[in-house]
Amino acid sequence: MLERDNFRIDGHKLMFHPDRVAGWMKGKAVCPIYLEIAPSGTCNHRCIFCAIDYLGYKRGILDSDLLKETLKSARDLGVRSVMFAGEGEPLLHKDICEIAAFTKKLGIDAAITTNGVLLTKEKSLHLLKYLSWIRISLNAGISKTYAKVHRTSEEDFYKVLSNIKEAVRIKNKYKFKASIGVQFLLIPENKTEVFTLAKLLKKAGVDYLTVKPYSQHPLSVCRMSPGLKYENLISMGKSLQRIETRHFKIIFRDLTIARLSIAKDYQRCLGLPFWAYIDSCGDVYACSSFLGEKDFCYGNIYKESFSGIINGKRRRNIIDRISLKMDATKCRQACRLDKINSYLWELKHPGSHVNFI
């Protein structure tokens, strides 16, 4: 029997932080456990599914020194992990290798999500030493579809595959612990190619492939074809298991697929205290579904310290407004905090027999 989703990609991990959850249950203002940071707002692709295309790709580059000061402040507050991704391609930041190393040396777990085009041998040598994981967004099994979906050249497909193979070689040679994974967004344009890609990645030696459904961002310009009924594709996950080995896992996100077709089991968004998002212009947001919406912005690290923002009155007011008044049932389906919200809602609204464990 193969072990399923040991990374809990299709679940959540909040139960592993009982101290922070206990503080929240007592009504304390808690610091985020996790930050998502966009070092760069620019991107070298124009993917047809891009959720934040409404921002116009005209974003900034975070100042390296300011980012380091922010990371120090985050460490002191109790932030435990940072993923460098965001509204742009993080590897476009000229100091990303130095920043990743700095983050890890502070004692904060670091990770990167990238399209992989710029993941050169040199970057892999520097990054894999310090990252907990790196995940490449690769959304096709052949070059022609890749060019169509990522809206780039077919050459990039082969470049990414080559970069992945080199990253795996470097990881194995130096015995780095970073997990190397690939994310595949299942959409009508590529649905027949997931098996092709899985076989390529298995041969390349990556640790896992995760296959996820598309969820429409309420503000994005792109509108994907509604022709794909994910609930009819659950059998695909079982078929993909046949490609797995002890060292190569395929995480077909059937739990997320199931949640797309059912009503939310919570009424309010309660998970915002446990995470935050810093965009490439330094704005700190409560929710990545509302980038650019100032009513969801806590402050800006160019104008105020990160600790001042996290401990500030505006953050408390925004979290209170969302958790007490905003109807979460009308928010984006299967959002980043969906399963966390289910967990927290049940903690706040337990059933009558919870003592019968």
mmCIF file of C-alpha atoms in Angstrom:
data_model
loop_
_atom_site.group_PDB
_atom_site.id
_atom_site.type_symbol
_atom_site.label_atom_id
_atom_site.label_comp_id
_atom_site.label_asym_id
_atom_site.label_seq_id
_atom_site.Cartn_x
_atom_site.Cartn_y
_atom_site.Cartn_z
ATOM 1 C CA MET A 1 0.000 0.000 0.000
ATOM 2 C CA LEU A 2 1.527 3.301 -1.079
ATOM 3 C CA GLU A 3 1.538 6.163 1.399
ATOM 4 C CA ARG A 4 -0.922 8.889 0.400
ATOM 5 C CA ASP A 5 -0.094 12.632 0.394
ATOM 6 C CA ASN A 6 2.511 12.646 3.137
ATOM 7 C CA PHE A 7 2.948 16.371 2.392
ATOM 8 C CA ARG A 8 -0.756 17.017 3.196
ATOM 9 C CA ILE A 9 -1.051 19.114 0.030
ATOM 10 C CA ASP A 10 -4.721 18.198 -0.239
ATOM 11 C CA GLY A 11 -5.380 18.898 3.430
ATOM 12 C CA HIS A 12 -4.138 21.361 6.008
ATOM 13 C CA LYS A 13 -1.524 21.381 8.772
ATOM 14 C CA LEU A 14 -2.967 23.730 11.384
ATOM 15 C CA MET A 15 -3.390 20.894 13.891
ATOM 16 C CA PHE A 16 0.405 20.713 14.101
ATOM 17 C CA HIS A 17 0.441 24.190 15.677
ATOM 18 C CA PRO A 18 -1.715 23.702 18.780
ATOM 19 C CA ASP A 19 -0.043 26.541 20.674
ATOM 20 C CA ARG A 20 -1.059 29.098 18.068
ATOM 21 C CA VAL A 21 -4.551 27.643 17.717
ATOM 22 C CA ALA A 22 -5.022 27.596 21.498
ATOM 23 C CA GLY A 23 -4.095 31.281 21.663
ATOM 24 C CA TRP A 24 -6.609 32.046 18.916
ATOM 25 C CA MET A 25 -9.316 30.059 20.719
ATOM 26 C CA LYS A 26 -8.735 32.236 23.785
ATOM 27 C CA GLY A 27 -9.259 35.369 21.693
ATOM 28 C CA LYS A 28 -5.608 36.410 21.543
ATOM 29 C CA ALA A 29 -4.152 38.268 18.556
ATOM 30 C CA VAL A 30 -1.878 35.653 17.015
ATOM 31 C CA CYS A 31 1.020 36.045 14.619
ATOM 32 C CA PRO A 32 0.925 34.294 11.223
ATOM 33 C CA ILE A 33 2.518 30.865 11.069
ATOM 34 C CA TYR A 34 3.065 31.191 7.327
ATOM 35 C CA LEU A 35 3.799 34.034 4.921
ATOM 36 C CA GLU A 36 3.510 34.109 1.168
ATOM 37 C CA ILE A 37 5.829 36.728 -0.301
ATOM 38 C CA ALA A 38 6.052 37.989 -3.872
ATOM 39 C CA PRO A 39 9.680 39.072 -4.441
ATOM 40 C CA SER A 40 8.766 40.009 -8.019
ATOM 41 C CA GLY A 41 5.537 41.226 -9.543
ATOM 42 C CA THR A 42 6.694 40.727 -13.101
ATOM 43 C CA CYS A 43 6.324 37.411 -14.894
ATOM 44 C CA ASN A 44 7.866 35.799 -17.968
ATOM 45 C CA HIS A 45 4.653 33.875 -18.774
ATOM 46 C CA ARG A 46 1.038 34.890 -19.394
ATOM 47 C CA CYS A 47 -0.790 31.701 -18.427
ATOM 48 C CA ILE A 48 -4.361 31.422 -19.657
ATOM 49 C CA PHE A 49 -5.518 30.507 -16.150
ATOM 50 C CA CYS A 50 -3.712 33.312 -14.282
ATOM 51 C CA ALA A 51 -5.890 34.292 -11.326
ATOM 52 C CA ILE A 52 -4.321 37.708 -10.863
ATOM 53 C CA ASP A 53 -4.069 38.917 -14.447
ATOM 54 C CA TYR A 54 -6.359 41.778 -13.388
ATOM 55 C CA LEU A 55 -3.346 43.376 -11.686
ATOM 56 C CA GLY A 56 -1.873 43.985 -15.133
ATOM 57 C CA TYR A 57 1.591 42.438 -14.566
ATOM 58 C CA LYS A 58 2.907 45.919 -13.778
ATOM 59 C CA ARG A 59 4.115 45.282 -10.278
ATOM 60 C CA GLY A 60 7.328 46.019 -8.419
ATOM 61 C CA ILE A 61 10.415 44.245 -7.170
ATOM 62 C CA LEU A 62 10.797 44.081 -3.403
ATOM 63 C CA ASP A 63 13.889 45.819 -2.069
ATOM 64 C CA SER A 64 16.286 43.123 -0.813
ATOM 65 C CA ASP A 65 17.418 44.932 2.331
ATOM 66 C CA LEU A 66 13.865 45.784 3.306
ATOM 67 C CA LEU A 67 12.792 42.209 2.670
ATOM 68 C CA LYS A 68 15.562 40.934 4.940
ATOM 69 C CA GLU A 69 14.500 43.312 7.705
ATOM 70 C CA THR A 70 10.926 42.125 7.259
ATOM 71 C CA LEU A 71 12.028 38.502 7.509
ATOM 72 C CA LYS A 72 13.933 39.265 10.723
ATOM 73 C CA SER A 73 10.829 40.873 12.160
ATOM 74 C CA ALA A 74 8.730 37.904 11.017
ATOM 75 C CA ARG A 75 11.108 35.494 12.763
ATOM 76 C CA ASP A 76 10.949 37.500 16.000
ATOM 77 C CA LEU A 77 7.150 37.523 15.886
ATOM 78 C CA GLY A 78 6.976 33.757 15.435
ATOM 79 C CA VAL A 79 6.514 33.200 11.695
ATOM 80 C CA ARG A 80 7.607 29.642 10.942
ATOM 81 C CA SER A 81 7.558 29.407 7.152
ATOM 82 C CA VAL A 82 7.719 31.536 4.010
ATOM 83 C CA MET A 83 6.805 30.619 0.458
ATOM 84 C CA PHE A 84 8.270 32.878 -2.211
ATOM 85 C CA ALA A 85 5.773 32.988 -5.062
ATOM 86 C CA GLY A 86 3.027 35.553 -5.372
ATOM 87 C CA GLU A 87 1.755 37.559 -8.293
ATOM 88 C CA GLY A 88 4.974 37.271 -10.312
ATOM 89 C CA GLU A 89 7.818 34.844 -11.025
ATOM 90 C CA PRO A 90 10.053 34.814 -7.903
ATOM 91 C CA LEU A 91 13.199 33.742 -9.772
ATOM 92 C CA LEU A 92 13.125 37.093 -11.600
ATOM 93 C CA HIS A 93 14.319 38.728 -8.389
ATOM 94 C CA LYS A 94 18.083 39.094 -8.756
ATOM 95 C CA ASP A 95 18.755 38.283 -5.080
ATOM 96 C CA ILE A 96 16.342 35.372 -4.661
ATOM 97 C CA CYS A 97 19.107 32.854 -3.872
ATOM 98 C CA GLU A 98 20.582 35.104 -1.200
ATOM 99 C CA ILE A 99 17.126 35.820 0.234
ATOM 100 C CA ALA A 100 16.218 32.120 0.439
ATOM 101 C CA ALA A 101 19.490 31.372 2.243
ATOM 102 C CA PHE A 102 18.945 34.313 4.598
ATOM 103 C CA THR A 103 15.441 33.078 5.418
ATOM 104 C CA LYS A 104 16.606 29.583 6.316
ATOM 105 C CA LYS A 105 19.516 30.878 8.381
ATOM 106 C CA LEU A 106 17.021 32.897 10.418
ATOM 107 C CA GLY A 107 15.335 29.633 11.352
ATOM 108 C CA ILE A 108 12.335 30.093 9.040
ATOM 109 C CA ASP A 109 11.441 27.256 6.668
ATOM 110 C CA ALA A 110 11.624 28.491 3.065
ATOM 111 C CA ALA A 111 9.998 27.305 -0.165
ATOM 112 C CA ILE A 112 9.532 28.538 -3.738
ATOM 113 C CA THR A 113 6.833 28.086 -6.362
ATOM 114 C CA THR A 114 8.099 28.864 -9.877
ATOM 115 C CA ASN A 115 7.396 28.154 -13.533
ATOM 116 C CA GLY A 116 10.923 26.735 -13.661
ATOM 117 C CA VAL A 117 12.186 28.467 -16.795
ATOM 118 C CA LEU A 118 14.845 30.360 -14.835
ATOM 119 C CA LEU A 119 15.768 27.460 -12.552
ATOM 120 C CA THR A 120 19.310 27.225 -13.905
ATOM 121 C CA LYS A 121 22.005 24.888 -12.629
ATOM 122 C CA GLU A 122 23.501 27.755 -10.624
ATOM 123 C CA LYS A 123 20.188 28.621 -8.989
ATOM 124 C CA SER A 124 19.487 24.995 -8.116
ATOM 125 C CA LEU A 125 22.921 24.695 -6.491
ATOM 126 C CA HIS A 126 22.218 27.720 -4.302
ATOM 127 C CA LEU A 127 18.519 27.222 -3.593
ATOM 128 C CA LEU A 128 18.158 23.506 -2.917
ATOM 129 C CA LYS A 129 20.577 23.720 -0.013
ATOM 130 C CA TYR A 130 18.222 26.020 1.878
ATOM 131 C CA LEU A 131 14.699 25.210 0.704
ATOM 132 C CA SER A 132 12.266 22.776 2.285
ATOM 133 C CA TRP A 133 10.681 22.379 -1.135
ATOM 134 C CA ILE A 134 10.475 23.826 -4.597
ATOM 135 C CA ARG A 135 7.385 23.339 -6.779
ATOM 136 C CA ILE A 136 7.356 23.898 -10.530
ATOM 137 C CA SER A 137 4.139 24.864 -12.287
ATOM 138 C CA LEU A 138 4.115 22.733 -15.450
ATOM 139 C CA ASN A 139 0.710 22.442 -17.048
ATOM 140 C CA ALA A 140 1.060 20.254 -20.108
ATOM 141 C CA GLY A 141 2.595 17.005 -21.274
ATOM 142 C CA ILE A 142 3.767 18.190 -24.697
ATOM 143 C CA SER A 143 5.412 21.378 -25.915
ATOM 144 C CA LYS A 144 2.568 22.553 -28.162
ATOM 145 C CA THR A 145 -0.008 22.503 -25.364
ATOM 146 C CA TYR A 146 2.491 24.003 -22.948
ATOM 147 C CA ALA A 147 3.039 26.982 -25.251
ATOM 148 C CA LYS A 148 -0.720 27.472 -25.539
ATOM 149 C CA VAL A 149 -1.456 27.193 -21.810
ATOM 150 C CA HIS A 150 1.539 29.179 -20.536
ATOM 151 C CA ARG A 151 1.397 31.536 -23.524
ATOM 152 C CA THR A 152 5.100 31.250 -24.197
ATOM 153 C CA SER A 153 7.403 29.447 -26.637
ATOM 154 C CA GLU A 154 7.519 25.670 -27.045
ATOM 155 C CA GLU A 155 11.206 25.919 -26.231
ATOM 156 C CA ASP A 156 10.329 26.776 -22.630
ATOM 157 C CA PHE A 157 8.751 23.339 -22.177
ATOM 158 C CA TYR A 158 12.026 21.589 -22.948
ATOM 159 C CA LYS A 159 13.968 24.121 -20.896
ATOM 160 C CA VAL A 160 11.816 23.454 -17.823
ATOM 161 C CA LEU A 161 12.137 19.681 -18.177
ATOM 162 C CA SER A 162 15.906 20.046 -18.513
ATOM 163 C CA ASN A 163 16.046 22.318 -15.467
ATOM 164 C CA ILE A 164 14.014 19.823 -13.426
ATOM 165 C CA LYS A 165 16.347 16.966 -14.358
ATOM 166 C CA GLU A 166 19.362 19.063 -13.414
ATOM 167 C CA ALA A 167 17.779 20.057 -10.089
ATOM 168 C CA VAL A 168 17.139 16.383 -9.289
ATOM 169 C CA ARG A 169 20.719 15.504 -10.200
ATOM 170 C CA ILE A 170 22.064 18.246 -7.919
ATOM 171 C CA LYS A 171 19.765 17.242 -5.068
ATOM 172 C CA ASN A 172 20.897 13.632 -5.262
ATOM 173 C CA LYS A 173 24.585 14.463 -5.683
ATOM 174 C CA TYR A 174 24.746 16.738 -2.652
ATOM 175 C CA LYS A 175 22.049 14.904 -0.657
ATOM 176 C CA PHE A 176 19.957 18.031 -0.234
ATOM 177 C CA LYS A 177 16.692 17.451 1.608
ATOM 178 C CA ALA A 178 14.522 19.809 -0.443
ATOM 179 C CA SER A 179 11.518 18.145 -2.058
ATOM 180 C CA ILE A 180 11.211 18.757 -5.793
ATOM 181 C CA GLY A 181 7.609 18.711 -6.944
ATOM 182 C CA VAL A 182 5.524 19.677 -9.963
ATOM 183 C CA GLN A 183 2.034 21.150 -9.968
ATOM 184 C CA PHE A 184 -0.383 20.490 -12.820
ATOM 185 C CA LEU A 185 -3.588 22.515 -13.077
ATOM 186 C CA LEU A 186 -6.167 20.266 -14.716
ATOM 187 C CA ILE A 187 -8.097 22.243 -17.350
ATOM 188 C CA PRO A 188 -9.843 21.325 -20.639
ATOM 189 C CA GLU A 189 -6.768 22.266 -22.691
ATOM 190 C CA ASN A 190 -4.472 19.727 -21.000
ATOM 191 C CA LYS A 191 -6.703 17.048 -19.466
ATOM 192 C CA THR A 192 -5.451 14.312 -21.822
ATOM 193 C CA GLU A 193 -1.781 14.972 -21.050
ATOM 194 C CA VAL A 194 -1.505 14.396 -17.307
ATOM 195 C CA PHE A 195 -0.425 10.763 -17.805
ATOM 196 C CA THR A 196 2.202 11.822 -20.353
ATOM 197 C CA LEU A 197 3.624 14.363 -17.934
ATOM 198 C CA ALA A 198 3.506 11.943 -14.989
ATOM 199 C CA LYS A 199 5.659 9.436 -16.904
ATOM 200 C CA LEU A 200 8.141 12.154 -17.891
ATOM 201 C CA LEU A 201 8.449 13.325 -14.292
ATOM 202 C CA LYS A 202 8.785 9.815 -12.933
ATOM 203 C CA LYS A 203 11.706 9.275 -15.311
ATOM 204 C CA ALA A 204 13.192 12.643 -14.327
ATOM 205 C CA GLY A 205 13.192 11.619 -10.654
ATOM 206 C CA VAL A 206 11.024 14.285 -9.047
ATOM 207 C CA ASP A 207 9.481 13.557 -5.661
ATOM 208 C CA TYR A 208 5.867 14.175 -6.569
ATOM 209 C CA LEU A 209 3.305 15.478 -9.013
ATOM 210 C CA THR A 210 0.206 17.188 -7.675
ATOM 211 C CA VAL A 211 -2.872 17.502 -9.897
ATOM 212 C CA LYS A 212 -5.356 20.181 -8.860
ATOM 213 C CA PRO A 213 -8.661 21.546 -10.194
ATOM 214 C CA TYR A 214 -9.199 25.071 -11.467
ATOM 215 C CA SER A 215 -11.108 27.512 -9.282
ATOM 216 C CA GLN A 216 -12.313 30.791 -10.757
ATOM 217 C CA HIS A 217 -10.888 33.894 -9.074
ATOM 218 C CA PRO A 218 -13.699 36.454 -8.750
ATOM 219 C CA LEU A 219 -11.535 39.326 -10.029
ATOM 220 C CA SER A 220 -9.492 37.661 -12.774
ATOM 221 C CA VAL A 221 -9.879 38.659 -16.413
ATOM 222 C CA CYS A 222 -9.493 35.099 -17.687
ATOM 223 C CA ARG A 223 -12.558 32.890 -17.676
ATOM 224 C CA MET A 224 -11.851 29.212 -18.171
ATOM 225 C CA SER A 225 -14.192 26.974 -20.134
ATOM 226 C CA PRO A 226 -16.796 25.359 -17.839
ATOM 227 C CA GLY A 227 -16.698 22.172 -19.914
ATOM 228 C CA LEU A 228 -14.693 20.128 -17.387
ATOM 229 C CA LYS A 229 -16.699 18.345 -14.668
ATOM 230 C CA TYR A 230 -14.094 17.437 -12.076
ATOM 231 C CA GLU A 231 -16.414 15.138 -10.156
ATOM 232 C CA ASN A 232 -16.412 12.874 -13.225
ATOM 233 C CA LEU A 233 -12.606 12.646 -13.192
ATOM 234 C CA ILE A 234 -12.070 11.059 -9.765
ATOM 235 C CA SER A 235 -11.212 7.763 -11.462
ATOM 236 C CA MET A 236 -8.266 9.558 -13.080
ATOM 237 C CA GLY A 237 -6.614 9.742 -9.677
ATOM 238 C CA LYS A 238 -6.886 5.993 -9.191
ATOM 239 C CA SER A 239 -5.428 5.367 -12.639
ATOM 240 C CA LEU A 240 -2.523 7.707 -11.926
ATOM 241 C CA GLN A 241 -1.649 5.694 -8.824
ATOM 242 C CA ARG A 242 -0.418 2.927 -11.106
ATOM 243 C CA ILE A 243 2.434 5.187 -12.216
ATOM 244 C CA GLU A 244 3.562 5.838 -8.639
ATOM 245 C CA THR A 245 6.607 4.263 -7.044
ATOM 246 C CA ARG A 246 8.026 4.378 -3.573
ATOM 247 C CA HIS A 247 9.982 7.491 -4.555
ATOM 248 C CA PHE A 248 7.509 9.183 -6.898
ATOM 249 C CA LYS A 249 4.095 10.174 -5.561
ATOM 250 C CA ILE A 250 1.093 11.510 -7.442
ATOM 251 C CA ILE A 251 -1.262 13.617 -5.362
ATOM 252 C CA PHE A 252 -4.563 13.850 -7.179
ATOM 253 C CA ARG A 253 -6.505 16.435 -5.220
ATOM 254 C CA ASP A 254 -9.798 14.606 -4.997
ATOM 255 C CA LEU A 255 -10.656 16.188 -1.623
ATOM 256 C CA THR A 256 -10.448 19.642 -3.187
ATOM 257 C CA ILE A 257 -12.447 18.443 -6.192
ATOM 258 C CA ALA A 258 -15.171 17.177 -3.866
ATOM 259 C CA ARG A 259 -15.336 20.518 -2.084
ATOM 260 C CA LEU A 260 -15.870 22.371 -5.355
ATOM 261 C CA SER A 261 -19.263 20.759 -5.779
ATOM 262 C CA ILE A 262 -20.620 21.117 -2.241
ATOM 263 C CA ALA A 263 -21.645 24.059 -0.086
ATOM 264 C CA LYS A 264 -19.072 25.365 2.386
ATOM 265 C CA ASP A 265 -19.404 23.898 5.879
ATOM 266 C CA TYR A 266 -18.481 27.231 7.474
ATOM 267 C CA GLN A 267 -20.068 30.665 7.328
ATOM 268 C CA ARG A 268 -17.117 32.923 8.114
ATOM 269 C CA CYS A 269 -13.442 33.050 7.167
ATOM 270 C CA LEU A 270 -11.578 32.335 10.419
ATOM 271 C CA GLY A 271 -8.126 31.372 9.154
ATOM 272 C CA LEU A 272 -6.729 34.807 8.307
ATOM 273 C CA PRO A 273 -4.785 35.305 11.586
ATOM 274 C CA PHE A 274 -2.558 32.336 10.727
ATOM 275 C CA TRP A 275 -1.194 33.620 7.429
ATOM 276 C CA ALA A 276 -0.445 36.831 5.528
ATOM 277 C CA TYR A 277 0.579 37.859 2.027
ATOM 278 C CA ILE A 278 3.190 40.466 1.099
ATOM 279 C CA ASP A 279 2.969 41.642 -2.489
ATOM 280 C CA SER A 280 5.813 42.904 -4.661
ATOM 281 C CA CYS A 281 5.064 46.525 -3.747
ATOM 282 C CA GLY A 282 5.240 45.833 -0.017
ATOM 283 C CA ASP A 283 1.512 45.767 0.744
ATOM 284 C CA VAL A 284 0.554 43.221 3.400
ATOM 285 C CA TYR A 285 -2.785 41.550 2.718
ATOM 286 C CA ALA A 286 -5.230 39.500 4.721
ATOM 287 C CA CYS A 287 -6.275 37.429 1.711
ATOM 288 C CA SER A 288 -4.672 36.701 -1.659
ATOM 289 C CA SER A 289 -8.099 36.603 -3.304
ATOM 290 C CA PHE A 290 -8.378 40.349 -2.799
ATOM 291 C CA LEU A 291 -4.993 41.698 -3.915
ATOM 292 C CA GLY A 292 -5.346 45.321 -4.898
ATOM 293 C CA GLU A 293 -8.410 45.781 -2.667
ATOM 294 C CA LYS A 294 -7.324 48.262 0.011
ATOM 295 C CA ASP A 295 -10.054 47.145 2.417
ATOM 296 C CA PHE A 296 -8.072 43.910 2.772
ATOM 297 C CA CYS A 297 -4.627 45.547 3.121
ATOM 298 C CA TYR A 298 -3.068 45.747 6.594
ATOM 299 C CA GLY A 299 -0.327 48.211 5.656
ATOM 300 C CA ASN A 300 2.888 48.569 3.677
ATOM 301 C CA ILE A 301 6.380 47.518 4.785
ATOM 302 C CA TYR A 302 7.932 50.548 3.046
ATOM 303 C CA LYS A 303 5.937 52.791 5.382
ATOM 304 C CA GLU A 304 5.765 50.770 8.589
ATOM 305 C CA SER A 305 7.616 47.880 10.198
ATOM 306 C CA PHE A 306 6.216 44.410 9.686
ATOM 307 C CA SER A 307 5.814 43.963 13.436
ATOM 308 C CA GLY A 308 3.915 47.249 13.600
ATOM 309 C CA ILE A 309 1.594 46.055 10.843
ATOM 310 C CA ILE A 310 0.974 42.616 12.366
ATOM 311 C CA ASN A 311 0.390 44.026 15.841
ATOM 312 C CA GLY A 312 -1.497 47.054 14.558
ATOM 313 C CA LYS A 313 -5.091 48.073 15.049
ATOM 314 C CA ARG A 314 -5.872 47.997 11.322
ATOM 315 C CA ARG A 315 -5.021 44.293 11.067
ATOM 316 C CA ARG A 316 -7.193 43.494 14.075
ATOM 317 C CA ASN A 317 -10.077 45.499 12.623
ATOM 318 C CA ILE A 318 -9.835 43.828 9.204
ATOM 319 C CA ILE A 319 -9.692 40.326 10.706
ATOM 320 C CA ASP A 320 -12.643 41.117 12.979
ATOM 321 C CA ARG A 321 -14.681 42.539 10.100
ATOM 322 C CA ILE A 322 -14.086 39.499 7.914
ATOM 323 C CA SER A 323 -14.511 36.872 10.643
ATOM 324 C CA LEU A 324 -17.647 38.459 12.123
ATOM 325 C CA LYS A 325 -19.458 40.043 9.181
ATOM 326 C CA MET A 326 -18.250 38.831 5.787
ATOM 327 C CA ASP A 327 -20.220 35.932 4.271
ATOM 328 C CA ALA A 328 -17.587 33.306 3.431
ATOM 329 C CA THR A 329 -20.094 31.170 1.536
ATOM 330 C CA LYS A 330 -19.886 33.719 -1.298
ATOM 331 C CA CYS A 331 -16.070 33.651 -1.486
ATOM 332 C CA ARG A 332 -13.940 31.760 -3.988
ATOM 333 C CA GLN A 333 -14.483 27.997 -3.947
ATOM 334 C CA ALA A 334 -11.654 25.835 -2.589
ATOM 335 C CA CYS A 335 -9.508 28.827 -1.644
ATOM 336 C CA ARG A 336 -6.173 28.561 0.150
ATOM 337 C CA LEU A 337 -7.812 28.608 3.593
ATOM 338 C CA ASP A 338 -10.831 26.449 2.782
ATOM 339 C CA LYS A 339 -9.912 23.366 4.812
ATOM 340 C CA ILE A 340 -8.428 25.476 7.616
ATOM 341 C CA ASN A 341 -11.723 27.349 7.859
ATOM 342 C CA SER A 342 -13.611 24.053 8.143
ATOM 343 C CA TYR A 343 -11.311 22.974 10.958
ATOM 344 C CA LEU A 344 -11.557 26.250 12.869
ATOM 345 C CA TRP A 345 -15.310 26.539 12.376
ATOM 346 C CA GLU A 346 -15.784 23.108 13.932
ATOM 347 C CA LEU A 347 -13.546 24.057 16.853
ATOM 348 C CA LYS A 348 -15.712 27.104 17.452
ATOM 349 C CA HIS A 349 -18.976 25.212 16.844
ATOM 350 C CA PRO A 350 -18.449 21.686 18.213
ATOM 351 C CA GLY A 351 -21.155 19.037 18.156
ATOM 352 C CA SER A 352 -22.919 17.920 21.318
ATOM 353 C CA HIS A 353 -20.992 14.645 21.762
ATOM 354 C CA VAL A 354 -17.373 15.765 21.390
ATOM 355 C CA ASN A 355 -16.325 14.298 24.750
ATOM 356 C CA PHE A 356 -17.063 10.781 23.486
ATOM 357 C CA ILE A 357 -13.702 10.415 21.792
#
